[in-house]
Amino acid sequence: MKIACIQVDIQYGKPEKNYEHIENKIREAVEQHHPDTIVLPELWDTGYDLTRLDEISDHNGVKAKQWLSSLSKELNINIVGGSIAYREEDLVYNTSLTYNRNGEQIGTYSKAHLITLMEEEKYISPGKNNTLFTIDGNLSTLSICYDIRFPEWIRAPFLNGAKILFVPAEWPIQRQSHWRALLIARAIENQCYVIACNRVGSDPKNTFAGQSLVIDPWGDIIAEGSVHDEEIITAEIFPELVDDVRVKVPVFNDRRTDLY
Ligand SMILES: O=C(O)CCC(=O)C(=O)O
């Protein structure tokens, strides 16, 4: 499966501009790299313009759902749609929607761990469920940004057979070393592919770290974006490698389920 992470800058609180820019980038990625699966960053529609979410969030995700469905079908690609500001009645969630090549929604996940350091919990409601979905035959899960600091949360879908972890993010540059280390650790401990798409650029409060990563189940980085520039990061992944690594180092069998 060929992956393309769309590492972009995001305009603060301007969904229309972000839709236009990201659609152009997706079309460029498809023309130049012929990916099977496209991955977008976190909150790519609104950015972290949290105080204006009443005005700019997507009611029931209607707009994003239509756009993701028609684009994935037209271009014959899977789209792991990063995340959007998804309004459900009076609450807003940081929600990821995944579509397959037929334009069908196959996955949804709302960020469970909200980053109090950035006051996310004041404006966004937390999700309660993790997710499992199948992309081109590969069982996958997804966590959003701050979620990667909580390995006990991420473990559950791997105990249920996941082989790939997708991570949309808006990870700030001042904690860039954590981004790399945490993603490599999640790949090694779960013996899975990690496909992490971060944004670049700045908003009024933060500068973001880019460095989107594709990491194999041995923990080796196989593709890496730059820190500052918009870029399409591509990699070919081989999910059968997950089985090889799990046979070579059988940590799933060696877990002490009698102790924890
Ligand atoms: O955990 C971190 O340091 C960054 C997380 C973050 O920026 C987010 O969840 O949006």
PDB file of C-alpha atoms and ligand atoms in Angstrom, residues 42-43 48 94 111 113-115 117-118 120 144-150 169-172 175 178-179 182 206 208, ligand 1:
ATOM      1  CA  GLU A  42      -5.438  17.255  12.739  1.00  0.00           C
ATOM      2  CA  LEU A  43      -8.115  20.002  12.635  1.00  0.00           C
ATOM      3  CA  TYR A  48      -6.848  25.592  16.692  1.00  0.00           C
ATOM      4  CA  ASN A  94     -12.100  16.724  17.341  1.00  0.00           C
ATOM      5  CA  LYS A 111      -9.900  12.483  20.164  1.00  0.00           C
ATOM      6  CA  HIS A 113      -7.238  12.898  25.383  1.00  0.00           C
ATOM      7  CA  LEU A 114      -7.677  16.644  25.154  1.00  0.00           C
ATOM      8  CA  ILE A 115      -4.581  18.752  25.739  1.00  0.00           C
ATOM      9  CA  LEU A 117      -1.887  22.683  28.121  1.00  0.00           C
ATOM     10  CA  MET A 118      -3.598  24.214  25.051  1.00  0.00           C
ATOM     11  CA  GLU A 120      -8.575  22.173  24.315  1.00  0.00           C
ATOM     12  CA  ILE A 144      -5.041  12.021  17.400  1.00  0.00           C
ATOM     13  CA  CYS A 145      -1.951  14.021  18.478  1.00  0.00           C
ATOM     14  CA  TYR A 146      -1.877  14.187  22.334  1.00  0.00           C
ATOM     15  CA  ASP A 147      -3.386  10.643  22.412  1.00  0.00           C
ATOM     16  CA  ILE A 148       0.079   9.241  21.567  1.00  0.00           C
ATOM     17  CA  ARG A 149       1.229  10.054  25.103  1.00  0.00           C
ATOM     18  CA  PHE A 150      -1.183   7.411  26.440  1.00  0.00           C
ATOM     19  CA  ALA A 169      -1.534  15.926  14.501  1.00  0.00           C
ATOM     20  CA  GLU A 170      -0.893  19.619  15.125  1.00  0.00           C
ATOM     21  CA  TRP A 171       2.214  19.039  17.226  1.00  0.00           C
ATOM     22  CA  PRO A 172       4.105  22.175  18.352  1.00  0.00           C
ATOM     23  CA  ARG A 175       8.113  19.398  22.016  1.00  0.00           C
ATOM     24  CA  HIS A 178       8.774  13.976  22.132  1.00  0.00           C
ATOM     25  CA  TRP A 179       6.897  13.615  18.816  1.00  0.00           C
ATOM     26  CA  LEU A 182       6.723   8.701  21.245  1.00  0.00           C
ATOM     27  CA  ASN A 206       2.189  28.014  18.373  1.00  0.00           C
ATOM     28  CA  PHE A 208       4.206  23.504  14.491  1.00  0.00           C
TER      29      PHE A 208
HETATM   30  O1  LIG B   1       1.412  16.400  23.523  1.00  0.00           O
HETATM   31  C1  LIG B   1       1.926  17.393  23.013  1.00  0.00           C
HETATM   32  O2  LIG B   1       2.990  17.858  23.379  1.00  0.00           O
HETATM   33  C2  LIG B   1       1.237  18.083  21.846  1.00  0.00           C
HETATM   34  C3  LIG B   1      -0.175  17.647  21.656  1.00  0.00           C
HETATM   35  C4  LIG B   1      -0.965  18.588  20.846  1.00  0.00           C
HETATM   36  O3  LIG B   1      -0.485  19.586  20.405  1.00  0.00           O
HETATM   37  C5  LIG B   1      -2.366  18.292  20.543  1.00  0.00           C
HETATM   38  O4  LIG B   1      -2.908  17.286  21.010  1.00  0.00           O
HETATM   39  O5  LIG B   1      -2.965  19.071  19.782  1.00  0.00           O
END
